[in-house]
Every structure is written in C-alpha cells, then in structure tokens.
Short mmCIF file of C-alpha atoms and ligand atoms in Angstrom, two decimals:
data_model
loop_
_atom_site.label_atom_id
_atom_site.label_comp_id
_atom_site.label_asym_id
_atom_site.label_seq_id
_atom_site.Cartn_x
_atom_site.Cartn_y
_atom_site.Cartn_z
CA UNK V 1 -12.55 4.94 -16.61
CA UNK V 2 -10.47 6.46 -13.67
CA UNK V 3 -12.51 9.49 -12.62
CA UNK V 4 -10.01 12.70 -12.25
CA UNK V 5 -12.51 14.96 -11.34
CA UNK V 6 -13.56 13.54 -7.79
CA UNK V 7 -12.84 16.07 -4.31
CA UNK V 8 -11.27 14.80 -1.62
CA UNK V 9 -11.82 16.61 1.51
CA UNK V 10 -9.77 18.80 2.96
CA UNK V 11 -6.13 17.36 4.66
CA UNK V 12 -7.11 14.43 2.76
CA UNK V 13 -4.62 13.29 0.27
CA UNK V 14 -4.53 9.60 -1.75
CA UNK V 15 -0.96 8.23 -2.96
CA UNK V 16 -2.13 6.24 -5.88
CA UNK V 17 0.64 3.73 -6.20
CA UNK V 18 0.01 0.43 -8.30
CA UNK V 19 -0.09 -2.67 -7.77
CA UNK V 20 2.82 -3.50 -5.98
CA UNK V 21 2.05 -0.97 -3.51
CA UNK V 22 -0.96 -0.48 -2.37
CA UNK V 23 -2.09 3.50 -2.50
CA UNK V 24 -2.09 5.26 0.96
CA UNK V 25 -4.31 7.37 2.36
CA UNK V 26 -2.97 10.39 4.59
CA UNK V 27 -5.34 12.81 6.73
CA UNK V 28 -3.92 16.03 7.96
CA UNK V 29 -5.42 18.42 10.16
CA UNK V 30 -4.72 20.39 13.20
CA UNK V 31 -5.92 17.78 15.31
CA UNK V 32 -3.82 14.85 14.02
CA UNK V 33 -2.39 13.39 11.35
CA UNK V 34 -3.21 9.42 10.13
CA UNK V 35 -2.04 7.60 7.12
CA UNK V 36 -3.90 4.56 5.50
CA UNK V 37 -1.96 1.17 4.54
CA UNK V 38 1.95 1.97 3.98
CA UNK V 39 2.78 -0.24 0.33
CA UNK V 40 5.21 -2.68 0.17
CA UNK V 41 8.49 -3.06 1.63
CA UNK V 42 10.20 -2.35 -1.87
CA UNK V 43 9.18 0.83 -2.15
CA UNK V 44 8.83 1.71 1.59
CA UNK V 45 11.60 5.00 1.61
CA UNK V 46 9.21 6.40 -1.48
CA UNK V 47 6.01 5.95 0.74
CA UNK V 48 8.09 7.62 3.64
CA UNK V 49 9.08 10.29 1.28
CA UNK V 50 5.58 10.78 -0.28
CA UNK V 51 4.20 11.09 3.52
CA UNK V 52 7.14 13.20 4.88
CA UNK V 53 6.43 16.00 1.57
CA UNK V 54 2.97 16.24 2.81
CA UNK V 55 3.17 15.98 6.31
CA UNK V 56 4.95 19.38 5.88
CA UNK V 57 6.95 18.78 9.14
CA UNK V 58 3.83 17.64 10.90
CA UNK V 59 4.64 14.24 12.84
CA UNK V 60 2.67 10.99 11.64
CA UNK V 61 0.25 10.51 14.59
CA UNK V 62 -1.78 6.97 13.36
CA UNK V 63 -0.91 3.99 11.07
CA UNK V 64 -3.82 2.23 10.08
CA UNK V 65 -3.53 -0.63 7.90
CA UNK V 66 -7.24 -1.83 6.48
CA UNK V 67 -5.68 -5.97 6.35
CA UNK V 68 -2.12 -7.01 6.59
CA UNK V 69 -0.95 -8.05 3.13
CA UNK V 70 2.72 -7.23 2.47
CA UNK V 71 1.54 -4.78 -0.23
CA UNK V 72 -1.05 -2.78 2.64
CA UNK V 73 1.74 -2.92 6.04
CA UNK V 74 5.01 -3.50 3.76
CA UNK V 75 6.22 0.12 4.97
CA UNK V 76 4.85 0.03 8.32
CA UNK V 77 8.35 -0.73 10.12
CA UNK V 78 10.06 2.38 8.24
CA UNK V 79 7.09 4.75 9.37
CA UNK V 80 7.46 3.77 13.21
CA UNK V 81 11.41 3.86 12.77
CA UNK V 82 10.60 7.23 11.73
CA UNK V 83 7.51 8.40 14.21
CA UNK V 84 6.13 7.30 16.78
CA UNK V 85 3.04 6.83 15.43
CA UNK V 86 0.28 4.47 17.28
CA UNK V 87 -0.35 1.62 15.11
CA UNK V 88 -3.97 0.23 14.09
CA UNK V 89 -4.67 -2.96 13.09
CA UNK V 90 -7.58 -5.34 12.61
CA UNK V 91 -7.84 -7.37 16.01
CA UNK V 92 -8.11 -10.53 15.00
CA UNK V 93 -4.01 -10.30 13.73
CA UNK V 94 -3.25 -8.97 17.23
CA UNK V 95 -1.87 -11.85 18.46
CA UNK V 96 -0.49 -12.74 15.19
CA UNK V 97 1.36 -9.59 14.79
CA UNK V 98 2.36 -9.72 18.77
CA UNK V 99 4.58 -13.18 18.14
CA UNK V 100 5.15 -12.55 14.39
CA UNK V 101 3.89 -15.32 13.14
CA UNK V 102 4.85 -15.19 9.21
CA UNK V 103 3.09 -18.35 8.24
CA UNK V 104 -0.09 -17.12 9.65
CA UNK V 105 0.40 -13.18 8.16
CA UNK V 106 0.84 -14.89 4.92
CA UNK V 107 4.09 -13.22 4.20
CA UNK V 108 5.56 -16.84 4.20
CA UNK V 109 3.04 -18.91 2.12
CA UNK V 110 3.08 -16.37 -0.99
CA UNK V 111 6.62 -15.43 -1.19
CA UNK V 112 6.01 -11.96 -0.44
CA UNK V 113 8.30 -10.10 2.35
CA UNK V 114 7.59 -7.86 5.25
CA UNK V 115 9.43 -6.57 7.63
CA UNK V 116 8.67 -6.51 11.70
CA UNK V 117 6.10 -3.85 12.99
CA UNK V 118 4.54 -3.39 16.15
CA UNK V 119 0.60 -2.52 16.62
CA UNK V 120 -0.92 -1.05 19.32
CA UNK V 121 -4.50 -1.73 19.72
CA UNK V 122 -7.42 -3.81 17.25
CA UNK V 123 -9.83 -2.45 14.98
CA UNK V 124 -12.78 -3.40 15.98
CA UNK V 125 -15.84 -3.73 13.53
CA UNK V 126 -18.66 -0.76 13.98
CA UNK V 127 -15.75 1.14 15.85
CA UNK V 128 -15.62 4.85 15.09
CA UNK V 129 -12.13 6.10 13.80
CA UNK V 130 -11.19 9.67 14.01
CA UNK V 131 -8.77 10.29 10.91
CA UNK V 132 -7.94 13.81 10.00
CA UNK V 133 -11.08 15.84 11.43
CA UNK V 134 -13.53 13.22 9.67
CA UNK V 135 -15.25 10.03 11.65
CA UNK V 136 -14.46 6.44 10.15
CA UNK V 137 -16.53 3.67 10.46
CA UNK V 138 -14.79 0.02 10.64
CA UNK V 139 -16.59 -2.41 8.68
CA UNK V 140 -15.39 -6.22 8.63
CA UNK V 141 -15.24 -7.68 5.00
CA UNK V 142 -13.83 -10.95 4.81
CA UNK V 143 -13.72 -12.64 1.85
CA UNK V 144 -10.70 -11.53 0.42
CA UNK V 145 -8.73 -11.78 3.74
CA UNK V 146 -10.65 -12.68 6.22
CA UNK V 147 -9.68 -10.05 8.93
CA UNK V 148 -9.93 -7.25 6.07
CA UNK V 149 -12.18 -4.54 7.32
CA UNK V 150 -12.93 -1.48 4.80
CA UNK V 151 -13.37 2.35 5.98
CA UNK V 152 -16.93 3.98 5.87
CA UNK V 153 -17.01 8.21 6.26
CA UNK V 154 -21.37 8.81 6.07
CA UNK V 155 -20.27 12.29 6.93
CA UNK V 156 -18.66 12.56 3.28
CA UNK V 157 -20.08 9.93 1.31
CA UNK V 158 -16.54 7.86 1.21
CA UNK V 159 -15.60 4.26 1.15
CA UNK V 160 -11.97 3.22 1.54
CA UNK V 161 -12.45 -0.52 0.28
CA UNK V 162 -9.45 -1.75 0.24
CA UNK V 163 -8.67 -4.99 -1.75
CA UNK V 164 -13.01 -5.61 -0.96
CA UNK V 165 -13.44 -3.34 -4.74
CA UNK V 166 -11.69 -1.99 -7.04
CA UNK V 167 -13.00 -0.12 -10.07
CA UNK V 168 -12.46 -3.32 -12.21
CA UNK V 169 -12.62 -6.06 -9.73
CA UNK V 170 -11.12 -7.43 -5.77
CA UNK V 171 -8.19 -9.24 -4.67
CA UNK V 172 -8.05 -12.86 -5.00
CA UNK V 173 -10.12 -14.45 -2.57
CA UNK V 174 -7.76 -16.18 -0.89
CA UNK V 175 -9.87 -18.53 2.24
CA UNK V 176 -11.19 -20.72 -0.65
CA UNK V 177 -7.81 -21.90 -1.31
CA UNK V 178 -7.90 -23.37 1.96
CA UNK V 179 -11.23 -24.97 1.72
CA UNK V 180 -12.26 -22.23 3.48
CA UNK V 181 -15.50 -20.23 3.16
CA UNK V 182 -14.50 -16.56 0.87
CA UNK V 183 -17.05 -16.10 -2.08
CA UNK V 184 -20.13 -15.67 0.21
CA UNK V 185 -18.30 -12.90 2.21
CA UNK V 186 -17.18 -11.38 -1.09
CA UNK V 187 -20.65 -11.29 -1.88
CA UNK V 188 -22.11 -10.15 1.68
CA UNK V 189 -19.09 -7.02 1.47
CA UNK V 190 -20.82 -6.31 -2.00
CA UNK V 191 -24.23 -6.66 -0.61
CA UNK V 192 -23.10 -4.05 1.97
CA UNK V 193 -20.90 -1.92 0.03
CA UNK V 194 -23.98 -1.47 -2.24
CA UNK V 195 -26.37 -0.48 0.04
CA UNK V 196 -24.47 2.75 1.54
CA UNK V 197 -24.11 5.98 0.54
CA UNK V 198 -20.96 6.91 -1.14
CA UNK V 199 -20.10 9.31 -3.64
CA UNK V 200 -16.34 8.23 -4.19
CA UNK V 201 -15.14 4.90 -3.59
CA UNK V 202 -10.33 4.96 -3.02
CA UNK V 203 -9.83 1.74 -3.57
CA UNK V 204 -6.31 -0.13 -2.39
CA UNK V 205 -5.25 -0.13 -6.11
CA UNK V 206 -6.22 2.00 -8.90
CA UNK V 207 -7.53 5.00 -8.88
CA UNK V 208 -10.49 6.48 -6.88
CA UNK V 209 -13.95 5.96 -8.68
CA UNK V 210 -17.47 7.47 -8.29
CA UNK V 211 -19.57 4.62 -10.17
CA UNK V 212 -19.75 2.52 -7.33
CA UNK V 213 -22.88 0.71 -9.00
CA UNK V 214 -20.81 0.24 -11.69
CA UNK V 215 -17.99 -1.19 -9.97
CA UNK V 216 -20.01 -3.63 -8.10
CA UNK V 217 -21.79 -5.24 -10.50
CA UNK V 218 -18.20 -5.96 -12.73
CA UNK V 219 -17.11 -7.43 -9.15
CA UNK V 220 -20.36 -9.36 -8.75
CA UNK V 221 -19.85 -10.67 -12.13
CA UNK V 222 -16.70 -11.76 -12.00
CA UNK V 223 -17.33 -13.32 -8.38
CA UNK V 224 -20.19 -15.46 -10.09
CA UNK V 225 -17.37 -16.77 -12.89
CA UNK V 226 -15.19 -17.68 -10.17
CA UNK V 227 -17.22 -19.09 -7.65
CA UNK V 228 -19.06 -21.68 -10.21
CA UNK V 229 -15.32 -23.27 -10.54
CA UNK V 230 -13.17 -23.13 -7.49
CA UNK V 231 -10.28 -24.16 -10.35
CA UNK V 232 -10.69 -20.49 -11.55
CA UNK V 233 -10.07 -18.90 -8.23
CA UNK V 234 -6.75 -21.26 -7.90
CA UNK V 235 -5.57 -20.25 -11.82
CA UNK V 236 -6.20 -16.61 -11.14
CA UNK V 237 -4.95 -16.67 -7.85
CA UNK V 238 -1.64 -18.21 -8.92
CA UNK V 239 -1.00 -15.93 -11.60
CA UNK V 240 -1.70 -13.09 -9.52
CA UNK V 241 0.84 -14.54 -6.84
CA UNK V 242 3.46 -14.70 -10.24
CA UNK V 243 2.60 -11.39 -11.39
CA UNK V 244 3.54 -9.79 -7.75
CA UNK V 245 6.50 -12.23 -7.84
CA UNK V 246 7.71 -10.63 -11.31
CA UNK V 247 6.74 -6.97 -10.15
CA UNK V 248 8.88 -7.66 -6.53
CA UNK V 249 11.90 -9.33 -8.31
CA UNK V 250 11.43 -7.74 -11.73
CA UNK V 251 12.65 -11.01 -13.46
CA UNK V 252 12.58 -14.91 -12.30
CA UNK V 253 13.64 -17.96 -14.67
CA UNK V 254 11.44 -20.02 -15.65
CA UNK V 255 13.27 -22.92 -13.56
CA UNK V 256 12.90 -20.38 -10.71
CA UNK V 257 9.39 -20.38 -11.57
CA UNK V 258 8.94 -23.69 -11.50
CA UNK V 259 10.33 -24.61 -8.32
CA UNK V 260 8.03 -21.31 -6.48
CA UNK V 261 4.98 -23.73 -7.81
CA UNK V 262 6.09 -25.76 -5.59
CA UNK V 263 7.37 -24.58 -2.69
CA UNK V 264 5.48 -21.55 -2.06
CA UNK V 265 2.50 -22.94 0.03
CA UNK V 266 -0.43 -20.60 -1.59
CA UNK V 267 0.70 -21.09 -4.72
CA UNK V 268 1.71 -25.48 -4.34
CA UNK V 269 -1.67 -25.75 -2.40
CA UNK V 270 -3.57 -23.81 -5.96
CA UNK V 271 -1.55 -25.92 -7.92
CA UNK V 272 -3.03 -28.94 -6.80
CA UNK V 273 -6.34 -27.97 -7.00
CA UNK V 274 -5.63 -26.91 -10.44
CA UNK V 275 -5.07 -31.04 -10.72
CA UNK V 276 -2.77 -30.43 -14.19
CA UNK V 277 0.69 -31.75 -14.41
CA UNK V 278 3.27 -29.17 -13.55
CA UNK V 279 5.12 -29.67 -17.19
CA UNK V 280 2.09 -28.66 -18.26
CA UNK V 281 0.94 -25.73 -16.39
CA UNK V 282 3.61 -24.32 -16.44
CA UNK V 283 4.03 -23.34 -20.27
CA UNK V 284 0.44 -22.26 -20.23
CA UNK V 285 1.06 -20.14 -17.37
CA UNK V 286 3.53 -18.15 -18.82
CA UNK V 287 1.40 -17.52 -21.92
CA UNK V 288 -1.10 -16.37 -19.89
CA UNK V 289 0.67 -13.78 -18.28
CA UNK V 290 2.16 -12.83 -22.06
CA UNK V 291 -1.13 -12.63 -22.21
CA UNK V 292 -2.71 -10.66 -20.18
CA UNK V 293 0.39 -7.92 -20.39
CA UNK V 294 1.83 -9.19 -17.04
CA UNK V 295 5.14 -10.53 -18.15
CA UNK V 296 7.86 -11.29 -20.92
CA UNK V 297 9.45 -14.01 -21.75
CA UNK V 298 13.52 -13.62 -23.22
CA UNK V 299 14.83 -17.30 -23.39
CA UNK V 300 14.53 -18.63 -20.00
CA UNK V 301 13.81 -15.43 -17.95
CA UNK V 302 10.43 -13.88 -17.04
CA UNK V 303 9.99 -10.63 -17.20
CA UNK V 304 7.98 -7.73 -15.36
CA UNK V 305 6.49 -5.23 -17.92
ZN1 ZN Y 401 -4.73 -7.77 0.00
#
C-alpha cells in the first residue's frame, strides 16, 4: 500500500523510521536548512547521523517539532548539542517546555523518556513557515494531542500530518482519556485534511502516501468504532502505550507489566475506565498483543518482535 513512486521536492528528504521513531523531515537549500520532528531519544545518535549524511556539512538551521511526544522531540537535545539550531514548537507547550514540566509533556504519565530541550519561539496556527525554499502553513489539529498542529505546502500539494493520519489510521486520541473532548477534533482535522489539495500526504509513521481519500475514510472509520465506546479508545490506547513500552525496553516481565498498569498514569487512568479486574486484563492483554504481532511471550517475559 506504501506508494514508492511519489517526488519529493527538491532538498527535501523524509527519514522513514517506524514506530518508535517518528520519521523526520529535512529541507535543504541554499537558503537554510530545517528538519521536521527528531524520533525518540533511543535512537537519537542515528537521527543525528541520518541528518549529519545529508546535511553534507551544511549546519542544521531550524528544529521544528509538529507536537511534543517523546517519539516527535526525543532527539531534539542531541541536535541543539550539536547546532545551534532555532527551535520551533507549538505555543501552547511554551511555557511547558520553558519550566519542563514532564507531567504536563506527557513524558511522565506514559513511561516514555525525553531528554531536556530548549525552544525558541511558538508555532502559531495560520503562520507561514519557510522550510527549505518552500512556504509551510501551520494548521492546529487537536485531537490526538491537543497542541498538535500538521504542515500544509499549497505550493506543492503536501501535507505533513503528523500523528493527525497515517495511511492506515492516527495516534491514539489521547484528551478522551482525560474526560476530555478528542474525537470531534479528530474528526474536524479529517474534515480539514479532506478538503485541501494534496498530492502526497508524509505522515509521522509509515511511509508517505498519495490516496489521501483513501486514508481518510479508513481513519474516519475507525474514529466512528472508537468513539461509539470510549472503552475502545482506553483498550487500544493501553496496548499502544505497551507496545512502545516493549519496542523502548525490548522486553518487560509480565510482573513488570503488571505493576506499569498501575503506576503509569495514562495507562492506570485507561485501566479504570476499562472497569475489568487487573488479573483479568492482564492475560487478555498479552494475547492481544500476540495477537496483533506486537509482542512474544517466553515464560514470564514480553517480548518486542
Ligand atoms: Zn504523537
């Protein structure tokens, strides 16, 4: 289903990377270079590595990051150890960012580890971005995260979309775990996403697709399933937090397991809305994620696949 035969522009490269990474986006041109989301802390001296091959010599001018999960800004603090680059972030984590507030980046409540970056200055939604020699619109789309915003080039027909679509789906929608509002944003970024131009959407995972009708109406599909039973966004969004888990730490035991269902907040608060004893969901957990080609089981340890 992954396209091949899509052309990027010119000084306009995409890392595809996975899932524990997020891909990256860099934009070279005589008039400044700019890279896209930096993957996750694991695999941060690759991402330098993959950016410092194609950079060519060429200093790293911008970091932009399109939301700050630890898979999108994980290799931020290696890039700016490395250049000085002027860092771009959505403005509503300004402040966040500014006292490092972990619990409120969401490194903290899913487990997940980043390590301390600086920004510089806010996206700001309907802002123009100059990356490479092309003009970027910032678009907000919450729903997902709520201070997500996804990258718009008219110019080109392009859509960098972040975790907003990916050829088979979005990231988990995260505010309704809260009791906050997420699937009618999903929805709206969908609505929007639909109605603009684009010839080739890069997504933050996978690779880059041109059915973008296509794409949608999986996403809108699967939004419906989720969004008629909030216990479906918990279940999925815990076994996507487990699946990162085994990808990050490449093995857990099960008793590790069981105490992370507790005691990491996004995952204890889906847990309880889930409203199934943990000696049970736990077993069928695991199967799932045999399941679904996500993990292992040998004994008592979990495996990544
Ligand atoms: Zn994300």
């Amino acid at each position: 289903m992954g396209d091949a035969q899509f052309q990027l522009p010119v000084g306009m490269h995409l890392f595809e990377r996975g899932w524990l990474s997020s891909n990256n986006i860099l934009f070279v041109s005589d008039t400044g270079t700019a890279l896209v989301d930096s993957g996750y802390v694991r695999h941060a001296p690759q991402t330098l590595a993959l950016v410092q091959h194609a950079l060519q010599g060429q200093s790293l001018d911008l970091l932009v990051n399109t939301h700050l999960h630890s898979d999108h800004c994980g290799g931020n603090a290696l890039l700016q150890q490395t250049y000085a680059c002027k860092t771009l972030i959505p403005s509503a984590d300004m402040p966040l960012v500014e006292r490092w507030d972990e619990t409120q980046l969401s490194f903290d409540g899913t487990g997940q580890e980043c390590p301390r970056f600086t920004a510089d200055l806010g996206l700001q939604e309907g802002q123009l971005l100059q990356l490479g020699h092309l003009s970027w619109q910032v678009l907000g789309a919450p729903g997902h995260d709520p201070h997500s915003v996804v990258l718009y080039c008219a110019q080109e027909g392009l859509l960098i979309s972040a975790d907003a679509l990916w050829e088979n789906g979005f990231g988990v929608i995260f505010p309704e775990l809260e009791g906050e509002s997420g699937f009618a944003e999903q929805a709206a970024i969908l609505q929007l996403i639909e109605e603009l131009d684009i010839r080739l959407v890069i997504p933050g995972h996978g690779a880059a697709f041109t059915d973008k009708q296509a794409a949608i109406d999986r996403a809108r599909s699967r939004l419906d399933y989720l969004a008629a039973d909030t216990k479906r966004n918990a279940r999925n969004a815990i076994k996507v937090l487990i699946a990162f888990m085994l990808l990050d730490k490449r093995e857990i035991t099960v008793s590790q397991l069981s105490h992370y269902l507790t005691s990491v907040r996004m995952m204890r608060i889906a847990v309880e809305q889930l409203a199934v004893p943990a000696t049970t969901l736990l077993p069928q957990l695991i199967q799932e994620l045999i399941k679904a080609g996500a993990a292992r089981l040998e004994g008592e340890r979990l495996l990544s696949t």
